[in-house]
Amino acid sequence: MLTNSSMPFEPSKASWLLAQLQKELERRAANCRLTDYRPYPKQREFHAAGAIYRERMLMAGNQLGKTLAAAYETAMHLTGQYAPWWDGKRFNRPVRWIAGSESSELTRKGVQRLLLGPPENENEWGTGSIPKDSLVDWSRKQGVPDAVASILVRHVSGGISSIQLQSYDQGRSKWQADTLDGGWLDEEPPLDILTECLTRTNTTLGPIYITMTPLEGVSEVVRRYYLEKVGHLTMMTIFDVEHYTDEQRAAIIATYPEHERKARTEGIPQLGSGRVFPFDRAQVACQSFEIPAHWPQGAGIDFGWDHPSAGVRVAWDRDSDTLYVTAAHRAKAQTPMLFAAATLPWGVWLPWAWPHDGKQSGGKFDAQDQQQLQAIYKKHGLAMLFQHAQFEDGTNGVEAGITEMYERMETGRLKVFAHLLDWFEEFELYHRKDGLIVKLNDDLISATRYAIMMRRYFAMQKKPKKVREEEHGAAPRADGLGWLA
């Protein structure tokens, strides 16, 4: 005879128990999301760079997972609970951190929500990247509903980590703190706040990382990582994430105005009202090849110091009237002697075009300075042309030069060797604001323009002197640009 204790469960009771078990599993999973984080390759690249670089930036489009990645990394540092796949920087002790965004509201909606959980529901705090059983305490931010000012987190070593939540609109003084182990800036910070965070981590040399969509163009902060190559930059596009289908990607891209698409979907800095050269890189790039001996060649230079000095070598296929940029050099605060040493291997015989007025290329040199500079570069071995860059009619307008470059790109008559990444970096950032060309980050572009303007003085590569004398039986011209009949 079966007793009540030995009778099998009724189907309805078994279903209820299974449902309760499922709810409990879901609750536990929600309270420990940190163990479920699986980064995309670009996110993992960003994390891994922390093992080497103190400063990092994850520049990505909207809704691609940049803030999420930083939230999980921050939680790992605060708790010491690093994933088995983790190959970034590690701390084996409690840490002191700081994080924030543009405003208190945005900090609450972004940083706080992803660290803790829904701001408006304290019962669900612990469903963010910081596990619930690691939360020790928090303090409220006065004057901002549902916002917290700081969080205390239990570290696996037994100690307590802390993180302060701030906002950029509070000003630099609010970011002043005692020594910190690291910081996370979500969306682009003012340069003084970035500097303050670096200052507060100077003792520990702890990591500072920025996650942002570059909607403000090439600002001081973007320039620091994108152009000056300080720290490590990871760029993540809509094509690097797996939570969209191809159809969804196409629909998302189509929703943005053309001048915002690159920034919002690929993390490429927004360029105001539009690029000067609105062509795909593939339309201008070509694979490198050996320049035929009968093609004349020349070079162009844009003088600089605070902004880089830049030089390009250009070859001219006169049969098709196509110009090829075959070499490029760009360096900040480089003396004429060092610049010449870097570019003389291109050919001591190359004629160099140089600018008349540096103000046209974003510099601070006047015409007299340019004359003096070209003489210095000539002294160090560069064959500087006898006059500044100008068209055959004697004019040297920027817009006229840009128009010629545009038309040549449009018709396939200006090509650039694909490996010249610095040149293409400027090409893709060169833009207008309110209809006017923004004269920043255009050093190689300007050097190219000068060379194109003076292509009538290009020269063919000279053969060794003995061979020249045997073939020509003539004397070289005084200006070094050919042979006398």
CSV table of C-alpha atoms in Angstrom, one decimal:
chain,number,residue,atom,x,y,z
A,1,MET,CA,0.0,0.0,0.0
A,2,LEU,CA,1.4,3.4,-1.0
A,3,THR,CA,1.7,6.1,1.6
A,4,ASN,CA,1.4,9.8,0.8
A,5,SER,CA,5.1,10.2,1.1
A,6,SER,CA,5.8,7.5,-1.4
A,7,MET,CA,3.1,8.5,-3.9
A,8,PRO,CA,4.4,9.9,-7.2
A,9,PHE,CA,4.0,13.7,-7.8
A,10,GLU,CA,0.9,14.8,-9.6
A,11,PRO,CA,1.7,16.2,-13.1
A,12,SER,CA,0.5,19.6,-12.1
A,13,LYS,CA,2.7,19.7,-9.0
A,14,ALA,CA,5.7,18.5,-11.0
A,15,SER,CA,5.2,21.3,-13.6
A,16,TRP,CA,4.9,23.8,-10.8
A,17,LEU,CA,8.2,22.7,-9.3
A,18,LEU,CA,10.0,22.8,-12.7
A,19,ALA,CA,8.7,26.3,-13.2
A,20,GLN,CA,10.0,27.3,-9.8
A,21,LEU,CA,13.3,25.7,-10.6
A,22,GLN,CA,13.5,27.6,-13.9
A,23,LYS,CA,12.7,30.9,-12.2
A,24,GLU,CA,15.4,30.3,-9.6
A,25,LEU,CA,18.0,29.5,-12.3
A,26,GLU,CA,17.0,32.7,-14.2
A,27,ARG,CA,17.3,34.7,-11.0
A,28,ARG,CA,20.7,33.4,-10.3
A,29,ALA,CA,21.8,34.0,-13.8
A,30,ALA,CA,20.4,37.6,-13.7
A,31,ASN,CA,22.4,38.2,-10.5
A,32,CYS,CA,25.6,37.0,-12.0
A,33,ARG,CA,25.8,38.1,-15.6
A,34,LEU,CA,29.5,38.6,-15.4
A,35,THR,CA,30.2,35.0,-16.0
A,36,ASP,CA,28.1,35.0,-19.2
A,37,TYR,CA,30.0,37.8,-21.0
A,38,ARG,CA,31.4,36.7,-24.3
A,39,PRO,CA,33.0,39.5,-26.2
A,40,TYR,CA,33.1,39.9,-29.9
A,41,PRO,CA,36.6,39.9,-31.4
A,42,LYS,CA,36.9,43.7,-31.5
A,43,GLN,CA,35.8,43.9,-27.8
A,44,ARG,CA,38.3,41.3,-26.9
A,45,GLU,CA,41.0,43.2,-28.8
A,46,PHE,CA,40.1,46.3,-26.7
A,47,HIS,CA,40.3,44.3,-23.4
A,48,ALA,CA,43.6,42.6,-24.4
A,49,ALA,CA,45.3,45.9,-25.2
A,50,GLY,CA,45.0,46.8,-21.5
A,51,ALA,CA,47.8,44.4,-20.7
A,52,ILE,CA,50.2,46.6,-22.7
A,53,TYR,CA,48.7,50.1,-22.9
A,54,ARG,CA,47.8,52.5,-20.1
A,55,GLU,CA,45.4,54.5,-22.4
A,56,ARG,CA,42.8,52.9,-24.6
A,57,MET,CA,39.9,54.0,-26.7
A,58,LEU,CA,37.1,51.9,-28.1
A,59,MET,CA,35.7,54.0,-30.9
A,60,ALA,CA,32.5,52.5,-32.3
A,61,GLY,CA,29.1,53.2,-33.8
A,62,ASN,CA,25.9,53.5,-31.8
A,63,GLN,CA,24.4,50.4,-30.1
A,64,LEU,CA,27.3,48.1,-31.0
A,65,GLY,CA,28.4,47.2,-27.5
A,66,LYS,CA,31.2,49.6,-26.7
A,67,THR,CA,29.7,50.7,-23.3
A,68,LEU,CA,28.7,47.1,-22.5
A,69,ALA,CA,32.3,46.0,-23.0
A,70,ALA,CA,33.7,48.7,-20.7
A,71,ALA,CA,31.1,47.9,-18.0
A,72,TYR,CA,32.1,44.2,-17.9
A,73,GLU,CA,35.8,45.1,-17.8
A,74,THR,CA,35.2,47.5,-15.0
A,75,ALA,CA,33.2,44.8,-13.1
A,76,MET,CA,36.1,42.4,-13.5
A,77,HIS,CA,38.6,44.9,-12.0
A,78,LEU,CA,36.3,45.7,-9.1
A,79,THR,CA,35.5,42.1,-8.2
A,80,GLY,CA,38.7,40.4,-9.3
A,81,GLN,CA,36.5,37.8,-11.1
A,82,TYR,CA,38.3,37.6,-14.4
A,83,ALA,CA,36.9,35.3,-17.1
A,84,PRO,CA,38.9,32.2,-18.2
A,85,TRP,CA,39.4,33.8,-21.6
A,86,TRP,CA,40.6,37.2,-20.1
A,87,ASP,CA,44.0,38.3,-21.4
A,88,GLY,CA,43.9,42.0,-20.4
A,89,LYS,CA,45.3,43.7,-17.3
A,90,ARG,CA,44.6,42.1,-13.9
A,91,PHE,CA,44.5,43.3,-10.4
A,92,ASN,CA,45.0,40.8,-7.5
A,93,ARG,CA,43.8,43.3,-4.9
A,94,PRO,CA,40.8,45.7,-4.3
A,95,VAL,CA,40.9,48.8,-6.6
A,96,ARG,CA,39.6,52.4,-6.6
A,97,TRP,CA,37.9,53.4,-9.8
A,98,ILE,CA,36.2,56.4,-11.3
A,99,ALA,CA,33.7,56.4,-14.2
A,100,GLY,CA,31.2,58.8,-15.8
A,101,SER,CA,29.7,60.3,-18.9
A,102,GLU,CA,28.5,63.7,-20.3
A,103,SER,CA,25.9,64.4,-17.7
A,104,SER,CA,24.5,62.9,-14.4
A,105,GLU,CA,21.5,61.7,-16.3
A,106,LEU,CA,23.5,60.0,-19.0
A,107,THR,CA,25.8,58.5,-16.4
A,108,ARG,CA,22.7,57.0,-14.7
A,109,LYS,CA,21.2,55.7,-17.9
A,110,GLY,CA,24.5,54.3,-19.2
A,111,VAL,CA,27.4,53.6,-16.8
A,112,GLN,CA,25.2,53.0,-13.7
A,113,ARG,CA,22.6,50.9,-15.5
A,114,LEU,CA,25.1,48.6,-17.0
A,115,LEU,CA,27.1,48.2,-13.7
A,116,LEU,CA,24.1,47.8,-11.4
A,117,GLY,CA,20.9,47.2,-13.3
A,118,PRO,CA,17.7,49.3,-13.9
A,119,PRO,CA,18.2,52.6,-12.0
A,120,GLU,CA,14.5,52.9,-11.2
A,121,ASN,CA,14.3,49.5,-9.5
A,122,GLU,CA,16.7,49.1,-6.6
A,123,ASN,CA,15.4,45.5,-6.1
A,124,GLU,CA,17.1,44.6,-9.4
A,125,TRP,CA,20.4,46.1,-8.6
A,126,GLY,CA,22.8,43.3,-9.0
A,127,THR,CA,21.5,42.3,-12.5
A,128,GLY,CA,24.2,44.4,-14.2
A,129,SER,CA,27.8,43.5,-14.8
A,130,ILE,CA,28.6,43.6,-11.0
A,131,PRO,CA,27.2,40.4,-9.4
A,132,LYS,CA,24.6,40.9,-6.7
A,133,ASP,CA,26.5,38.9,-4.1
A,134,SER,CA,29.5,41.2,-4.7
A,135,LEU,CA,27.6,44.4,-4.0
A,136,VAL,CA,28.4,45.7,-0.5
A,137,ASP,CA,26.8,49.2,-0.4
A,138,TRP,CA,26.2,52.3,-2.4
A,139,SER,CA,25.6,56.0,-1.8
A,140,ARG,CA,22.9,58.1,-3.5
A,141,LYS,CA,23.7,61.2,-5.6
A,142,GLN,CA,21.8,64.2,-4.3
A,143,GLY,CA,19.5,66.0,-6.7
A,144,VAL,CA,19.4,63.2,-9.3
A,145,PRO,CA,16.6,60.7,-8.9
A,146,ASP,CA,17.7,57.0,-8.9
A,147,ALA,CA,21.4,57.9,-9.3
A,148,VAL,CA,24.2,56.7,-7.2
A,149,ALA,CA,27.4,58.6,-6.4
A,150,SER,CA,29.6,55.6,-5.4
A,151,ILE,CA,29.5,51.8,-5.1
A,152,LEU,CA,31.4,49.5,-2.8
A,153,VAL,CA,32.2,46.0,-4.3
A,154,ARG,CA,33.6,42.9,-2.6
A,155,HIS,CA,36.8,41.7,-4.2
A,156,VAL,CA,37.8,38.0,-4.4
A,157,SER,CA,40.8,38.8,-2.2
A,158,GLY,CA,38.5,39.6,0.7
A,159,GLY,CA,38.9,43.4,0.5
A,160,ILE,CA,36.5,46.1,-0.8
A,161,SER,CA,36.8,47.9,-4.1
A,162,SER,CA,35.1,51.3,-4.8
A,163,ILE,CA,34.0,53.2,-7.8
A,164,GLN,CA,32.9,56.8,-8.0
A,165,LEU,CA,30.3,57.9,-10.6
A,166,GLN,CA,30.7,61.5,-12.0
A,167,SER,CA,29.8,63.5,-15.0
A,168,TYR,CA,31.7,65.8,-17.3
A,169,ASP,CA,29.2,68.7,-16.9
A,170,GLN,CA,30.3,68.9,-13.2
A,171,GLY,CA,33.7,70.2,-14.3
A,172,ARG,CA,37.2,69.0,-13.8
A,173,SER,CA,37.2,69.7,-10.0
A,174,LYS,CA,34.7,67.0,-9.4
A,175,TRP,CA,37.0,64.5,-11.0
A,176,GLN,CA,39.8,65.4,-8.6
A,177,ALA,CA,40.3,62.5,-6.1
A,178,ASP,CA,43.0,60.7,-4.2
A,179,THR,CA,45.1,58.2,-6.0
A,180,LEU,CA,43.1,56.0,-8.3
A,181,ASP,CA,43.7,52.6,-9.9
A,182,GLY,CA,41.8,53.3,-13.1
A,183,GLY,CA,39.0,55.1,-14.8
A,184,TRP,CA,36.3,54.7,-17.5
A,185,LEU,CA,35.1,57.6,-19.6
A,186,ASP,CA,31.9,56.8,-21.5
A,187,GLU,CA,31.4,59.1,-24.5
A,188,GLU,CA,34.0,61.7,-25.4
A,189,PRO,CA,35.3,63.6,-22.4
A,190,PRO,CA,36.7,67.2,-22.4
A,191,LEU,CA,40.5,67.0,-22.6
A,192,ASP,CA,40.9,68.5,-19.1
A,193,ILE,CA,38.9,65.7,-17.6
A,194,LEU,CA,40.9,63.1,-19.4
A,195,THR,CA,44.1,64.8,-18.2
A,196,GLU,CA,42.7,64.8,-14.6
A,197,CYS,CA,42.0,61.1,-14.8
A,198,LEU,CA,45.5,60.4,-16.0
A,199,THR,CA,46.9,62.6,-13.2
A,200,ARG,CA,45.0,60.7,-10.6
A,201,THR,CA,46.4,57.4,-11.8
A,202,ASN,CA,50.0,58.5,-12.3
A,203,THR,CA,51.1,56.8,-9.1
A,204,THR,CA,49.6,53.4,-10.0
A,205,LEU,CA,49.9,53.9,-13.8
A,206,GLY,CA,46.4,52.3,-13.9
A,207,PRO,CA,44.3,52.0,-17.0
A,208,ILE,CA,42.2,54.8,-18.4
A,209,TYR,CA,39.8,53.8,-21.2
A,210,ILE,CA,37.3,55.7,-23.3
A,211,THR,CA,34.2,54.3,-25.1
A,212,MET,CA,32.7,56.7,-27.6
A,213,THR,CA,31.0,57.4,-30.9
A,214,PRO,CA,32.9,60.3,-32.6
A,215,LEU,CA,30.1,62.7,-33.4
A,216,GLU,CA,32.2,65.8,-32.7
A,217,GLY,CA,34.7,65.1,-35.5
A,218,VAL,CA,38.4,65.2,-35.0
A,219,SER,CA,38.4,66.9,-31.6
A,220,GLU,CA,41.5,67.1,-29.3
A,221,VAL,CA,40.7,63.8,-27.6
A,222,VAL,CA,40.0,62.0,-30.9
A,223,ARG,CA,43.1,63.4,-32.4
A,224,ARG,CA,45.1,62.1,-29.5
A,225,TYR,CA,44.2,58.5,-30.2
A,226,TYR,CA,43.2,58.5,-33.9
A,227,LEU,CA,46.0,60.6,-35.4
A,228,GLU,CA,48.7,61.0,-32.8
A,229,LYS,CA,48.5,57.3,-31.9
A,230,VAL,CA,48.7,57.8,-28.1
A,231,GLY,CA,47.8,54.5,-26.4
A,232,HIS,CA,45.7,52.0,-28.2
A,233,LEU,CA,42.7,52.6,-30.5
A,234,THR,CA,40.2,49.9,-31.3
A,235,MET,CA,37.6,50.7,-33.9
A,236,MET,CA,34.4,48.6,-34.1
A,237,THR,CA,31.9,48.9,-36.9
A,238,ILE,CA,28.4,47.6,-37.4
A,239,PHE,CA,29.9,44.8,-39.4
A,240,ASP,CA,32.0,43.6,-36.5
A,241,VAL,CA,29.0,42.6,-34.3
A,242,GLU,CA,26.8,39.6,-34.5
A,243,HIS,CA,23.5,40.9,-33.0
A,244,TYR,CA,22.3,42.3,-36.3
A,245,THR,CA,21.4,40.5,-39.5
A,246,ASP,CA,22.6,41.8,-42.9
A,247,GLU,CA,19.1,43.2,-43.5
A,248,GLN,CA,19.0,44.9,-40.1
A,249,ARG,CA,22.4,46.5,-40.8
A,250,ALA,CA,21.3,47.8,-44.1
A,251,ALA,CA,18.1,49.3,-42.6
A,252,ILE,CA,20.1,50.9,-39.7
A,253,ILE,CA,22.6,52.5,-42.0
A,254,ALA,CA,19.9,53.9,-44.2
A,255,THR,CA,18.2,55.7,-41.3
A,256,TYR,CA,21.2,58.1,-40.8
A,257,PRO,CA,22.0,61.2,-42.8
A,258,GLU,CA,24.9,60.5,-45.1
A,259,HIS,CA,27.3,62.7,-43.2
A,260,GLU,CA,26.6,60.9,-40.0
A,261,ARG,CA,26.7,57.3,-41.3
A,262,LYS,CA,30.4,56.7,-40.9
A,263,ALA,CA,30.4,57.9,-37.3
A,264,ARG,CA,27.2,56.2,-36.2
A,265,THR,CA,27.8,52.8,-37.8
A,266,GLU,CA,31.6,52.5,-38.2
A,267,GLY,CA,33.0,54.8,-35.5
A,268,ILE,CA,34.8,57.0,-38.0
A,269,PRO,CA,34.8,60.6,-36.9
A,270,GLN,CA,31.9,62.7,-38.2
A,271,LEU,CA,33.1,65.4,-40.6
A,272,GLY,CA,30.7,68.2,-40.3
A,273,SER,CA,28.9,69.0,-43.5
A,274,GLY,CA,30.9,66.6,-45.6
A,275,ARG,CA,34.2,65.3,-46.8
A,276,VAL,CA,36.2,67.2,-49.4
A,277,PHE,CA,36.9,64.0,-51.3
A,278,PRO,CA,33.7,61.9,-50.9
A,279,PHE,CA,35.2,58.8,-52.5
A,280,ASP,CA,35.8,55.3,-51.2
A,281,ARG,CA,39.4,54.5,-50.5
A,282,ALA,CA,39.2,51.7,-53.0
A,283,GLN,CA,38.5,54.2,-55.8
A,284,VAL,CA,41.8,56.0,-55.2
A,285,ALA,CA,44.0,53.2,-53.9
A,286,CYS,CA,46.2,51.0,-56.1
A,287,GLN,CA,48.8,48.3,-55.4
A,288,SER,CA,52.4,49.5,-55.5
A,289,PHE,CA,54.5,48.7,-58.6
A,290,GLU,CA,57.9,49.6,-60.0
A,291,ILE,CA,57.7,53.0,-61.6
A,292,PRO,CA,58.8,52.9,-65.3
A,293,ALA,CA,62.0,54.7,-65.9
A,294,HIS,CA,60.5,57.1,-68.5
A,295,TRP,CA,57.9,58.5,-66.1
A,296,PRO,CA,58.9,61.8,-64.6
A,297,GLN,CA,58.7,62.1,-60.8
A,298,GLY,CA,58.7,64.9,-58.2
A,299,ALA,CA,58.0,65.5,-54.6
A,300,GLY,CA,56.0,68.0,-52.5
A,301,ILE,CA,56.6,69.2,-49.0
A,302,ASP,CA,54.4,70.9,-46.4
A,303,PHE,CA,56.5,72.6,-43.7
A,304,GLY,CA,55.5,72.2,-40.1
A,305,TRP,CA,56.5,71.9,-36.5
A,306,ASP,CA,53.5,71.9,-34.2
A,307,HIS,CA,51.6,70.3,-37.0
A,308,PRO,CA,53.6,67.7,-38.9
A,309,SER,CA,56.0,68.3,-41.7
A,310,ALA,CA,54.9,66.1,-44.6
A,311,GLY,CA,56.4,65.0,-47.9
A,312,VAL,CA,55.1,62.9,-50.8
A,313,ARG,CA,56.7,61.4,-53.9
A,314,VAL,CA,54.6,61.5,-57.0
A,315,ALA,CA,55.1,59.8,-60.4
A,316,TRP,CA,53.4,61.0,-63.6
A,317,ASP,CA,52.3,58.7,-66.4
A,318,ARG,CA,52.0,61.3,-69.1
A,319,ASP,CA,50.5,59.0,-71.7
A,320,SER,CA,47.3,58.6,-69.6
A,321,ASP,CA,47.9,61.9,-67.6
A,322,THR,CA,47.7,59.8,-64.3
A,323,LEU,CA,49.5,60.8,-61.2
A,324,TYR,CA,50.6,58.2,-58.6
A,325,VAL,CA,51.5,59.1,-55.0
A,326,THR,CA,54.2,56.4,-54.3
A,327,ALA,CA,55.7,57.4,-51.0
A,328,ALA,CA,54.7,59.5,-48.0
A,329,HIS,CA,56.4,60.8,-44.9
A,330,ARG,CA,54.9,62.7,-42.0
A,331,ALA,CA,56.5,63.7,-38.7
A,332,LYS,CA,55.8,66.2,-35.9
A,333,ALA,CA,58.6,68.4,-34.5
A,334,GLN,CA,61.2,67.0,-37.0
A,335,THR,CA,64.1,69.2,-38.0
A,336,PRO,CA,64.9,69.8,-41.7
A,337,MET,CA,68.0,67.6,-41.3
A,338,LEU,CA,66.0,64.6,-40.0
A,339,PHE,CA,63.3,65.1,-42.6
A,340,ALA,CA,65.8,65.2,-45.4
A,341,ALA,CA,67.5,62.0,-44.0
A,342,ALA,CA,64.1,60.3,-44.1
A,343,THR,CA,63.2,61.3,-47.7
A,344,LEU,CA,66.5,61.5,-49.5
A,345,PRO,CA,66.4,57.7,-50.2
A,346,TRP,CA,63.4,58.5,-52.5
A,347,GLY,CA,66.0,60.0,-54.8
A,348,VAL,CA,68.4,62.9,-54.5
A,349,TRP,CA,67.4,64.0,-58.0
A,350,LEU,CA,63.7,64.5,-57.1
A,351,PRO,CA,62.6,68.2,-57.6
A,352,TRP,CA,60.7,69.4,-54.5
A,353,ALA,CA,57.6,71.7,-54.6
A,354,TRP,CA,57.1,73.9,-51.6
A,355,PRO,CA,54.4,76.3,-50.4
A,356,HIS,CA,54.4,80.0,-50.7
A,357,ASP,CA,52.3,80.8,-47.6
A,358,GLY,CA,52.0,78.3,-44.8
A,359,LYS,CA,48.7,79.8,-43.6
A,360,GLN,CA,47.1,78.0,-46.6
A,361,SER,CA,48.0,74.7,-45.0
A,362,GLY,CA,47.2,75.4,-41.4
A,363,GLY,CA,50.7,76.5,-40.5
A,364,LYS,CA,52.0,79.7,-39.0
A,365,PHE,CA,54.7,80.6,-41.5
A,366,ASP,CA,54.6,83.7,-43.7
A,367,ALA,CA,56.1,83.9,-47.2
A,368,GLN,CA,59.5,85.0,-45.9
A,369,ASP,CA,59.6,82.1,-43.5
A,370,GLN,CA,58.9,79.7,-46.4
A,371,GLN,CA,61.7,81.1,-48.5
A,372,GLN,CA,64.1,80.6,-45.5
A,373,LEU,CA,62.8,77.1,-44.8
A,374,GLN,CA,63.2,75.9,-48.4
A,375,ALA,CA,66.8,77.2,-48.3
A,376,ILE,CA,67.5,75.1,-45.2
A,377,TYR,CA,66.0,72.0,-46.7
A,378,LYS,CA,68.0,72.6,-49.8
A,379,LYS,CA,71.2,72.8,-47.7
A,380,HIS,CA,70.4,69.4,-46.3
A,381,GLY,CA,70.2,67.8,-49.8
A,382,LEU,CA,66.7,68.2,-51.1
A,383,ALA,CA,66.5,69.6,-54.6
A,384,MET,CA,64.0,72.4,-53.8
A,385,LEU,CA,62.5,74.1,-56.9
A,386,PHE,CA,63.6,77.6,-57.7
A,387,GLN,CA,60.1,79.0,-57.0
A,388,HIS,CA,57.2,78.2,-54.7
A,389,ALA,CA,54.3,76.0,-55.8
A,390,GLN,CA,52.0,77.7,-58.3
A,391,PHE,CA,50.1,76.9,-61.4
A,392,GLU,CA,51.4,77.9,-64.8
A,393,ASP,CA,49.5,81.2,-64.7
A,394,GLY,CA,51.2,82.1,-61.4
A,395,THR,CA,48.3,81.5,-59.1
A,396,ASN,CA,48.3,79.2,-56.1
A,397,GLY,CA,44.7,79.0,-54.9
A,398,VAL,CA,43.8,76.2,-52.5
A,399,GLU,CA,40.4,75.6,-54.0
A,400,ALA,CA,41.8,75.4,-57.5
A,401,GLY,CA,44.3,72.8,-56.3
A,402,ILE,CA,41.6,70.8,-54.5
A,403,THR,CA,39.4,70.9,-57.5
A,404,GLU,CA,42.0,69.4,-59.7
A,405,MET,CA,42.7,66.6,-57.2
A,406,TYR,CA,38.9,66.0,-56.9
A,407,GLU,CA,38.5,65.7,-60.7
A,408,ARG,CA,41.5,63.4,-61.0
A,409,MET,CA,40.2,61.1,-58.3
A,410,GLU,CA,36.7,61.2,-59.9
A,411,THR,CA,38.2,60.1,-63.3
A,412,GLY,CA,40.8,57.7,-62.0
A,413,ARG,CA,43.8,59.9,-62.8
A,414,LEU,CA,45.1,60.3,-59.3
A,415,LYS,CA,46.1,57.1,-57.5
A,416,VAL,CA,47.8,56.4,-54.2
A,417,PHE,CA,49.7,53.3,-53.3
A,418,ALA,CA,47.4,51.4,-50.9
A,419,HIS,CA,50.0,50.9,-48.2
A,420,LEU,CA,50.3,54.7,-47.5
A,421,LEU,CA,48.0,54.6,-44.5
A,422,ASP,CA,48.9,58.0,-43.2
A,423,TRP,CA,47.9,59.5,-46.5
A,424,PHE,CA,44.5,57.7,-46.6
A,425,GLU,CA,43.9,58.8,-42.9
A,426,GLU,CA,44.0,62.4,-44.0
A,427,PHE,CA,42.0,61.7,-47.2
A,428,GLU,CA,39.1,60.3,-45.1
A,429,LEU,CA,39.2,63.1,-42.5
A,430,TYR,CA,39.6,66.1,-44.9
A,431,HIS,CA,36.3,67.9,-44.6
A,432,ARG,CA,34.3,71.2,-44.8
A,433,LYS,CA,32.4,73.0,-42.2
A,434,ASP,CA,29.9,75.7,-43.2
A,435,GLY,CA,31.2,75.3,-46.8
A,436,LEU,CA,34.8,76.0,-45.9
A,437,ILE,CA,37.7,73.6,-45.8
A,438,VAL,CA,38.8,72.8,-42.3
A,439,LYS,CA,42.6,73.3,-42.4
A,440,LEU,CA,43.6,70.6,-40.0
A,441,ASN,CA,45.2,67.2,-40.4
A,442,ASP,CA,45.9,67.9,-44.1
A,443,ASP,CA,49.7,67.9,-44.2
A,444,LEU,CA,50.2,65.1,-46.7
A,445,ILE,CA,47.2,66.3,-48.8
A,446,SER,CA,48.7,69.7,-49.0
A,447,ALA,CA,52.1,68.3,-50.0
A,448,THR,CA,50.4,66.3,-52.7
A,449,ARG,CA,48.6,69.4,-54.0
A,450,TYR,CA,51.9,71.3,-54.2
A,451,ALA,CA,53.6,68.5,-56.1
A,452,ILE,CA,50.7,68.3,-58.6
A,453,MET,CA,50.8,72.1,-59.2
A,454,MET,CA,54.5,71.8,-60.1
A,455,ARG,CA,54.4,68.6,-62.1
A,456,ARG,CA,55.7,70.5,-65.2
A,457,TYR,CA,59.1,70.4,-63.4
A,458,PHE,CA,59.1,66.7,-62.7
A,459,ALA,CA,62.2,64.8,-63.8
A,460,MET,CA,63.1,61.3,-64.8
A,461,GLN,CA,65.3,59.3,-62.6
A,462,LYS,CA,68.9,59.9,-63.4
A,463,LYS,CA,71.2,57.1,-64.4
A,464,PRO,CA,74.8,56.9,-63.0
A,465,LYS,CA,76.9,59.8,-64.2
A,466,LYS,CA,79.2,57.7,-66.4
A,467,VAL,CA,76.2,56.1,-68.1
A,468,ARG,CA,74.6,59.6,-68.6
A,469,GLU,CA,77.7,61.0,-70.2
A,470,GLU,CA,78.1,58.0,-72.5
A,471,GLU,CA,74.4,58.3,-73.6
A,472,HIS,CA,74.1,62.1,-73.9
A,473,GLY,CA,77.5,63.4,-74.4
A,474,ALA,CA,76.1,66.6,-72.9
A,475,ALA,CA,76.2,68.6,-69.8
A,476,PRO,CA,73.4,68.8,-67.2
A,477,ARG,CA,71.3,71.8,-66.8
A,478,ALA,CA,72.2,74.2,-64.0
A,479,ASP,CA,68.9,73.6,-62.3
A,480,GLY,CA,69.4,69.9,-62.3
A,481,LEU,CA,66.1,69.2,-64.1
A,482,GLY,CA,67.4,67.8,-67.4
A,483,TRP,CA,70.2,67.9,-69.9
A,484,LEU,CA,71.4,70.6,-72.3
A,485,ALA,CA,71.1,69.7,-76.0
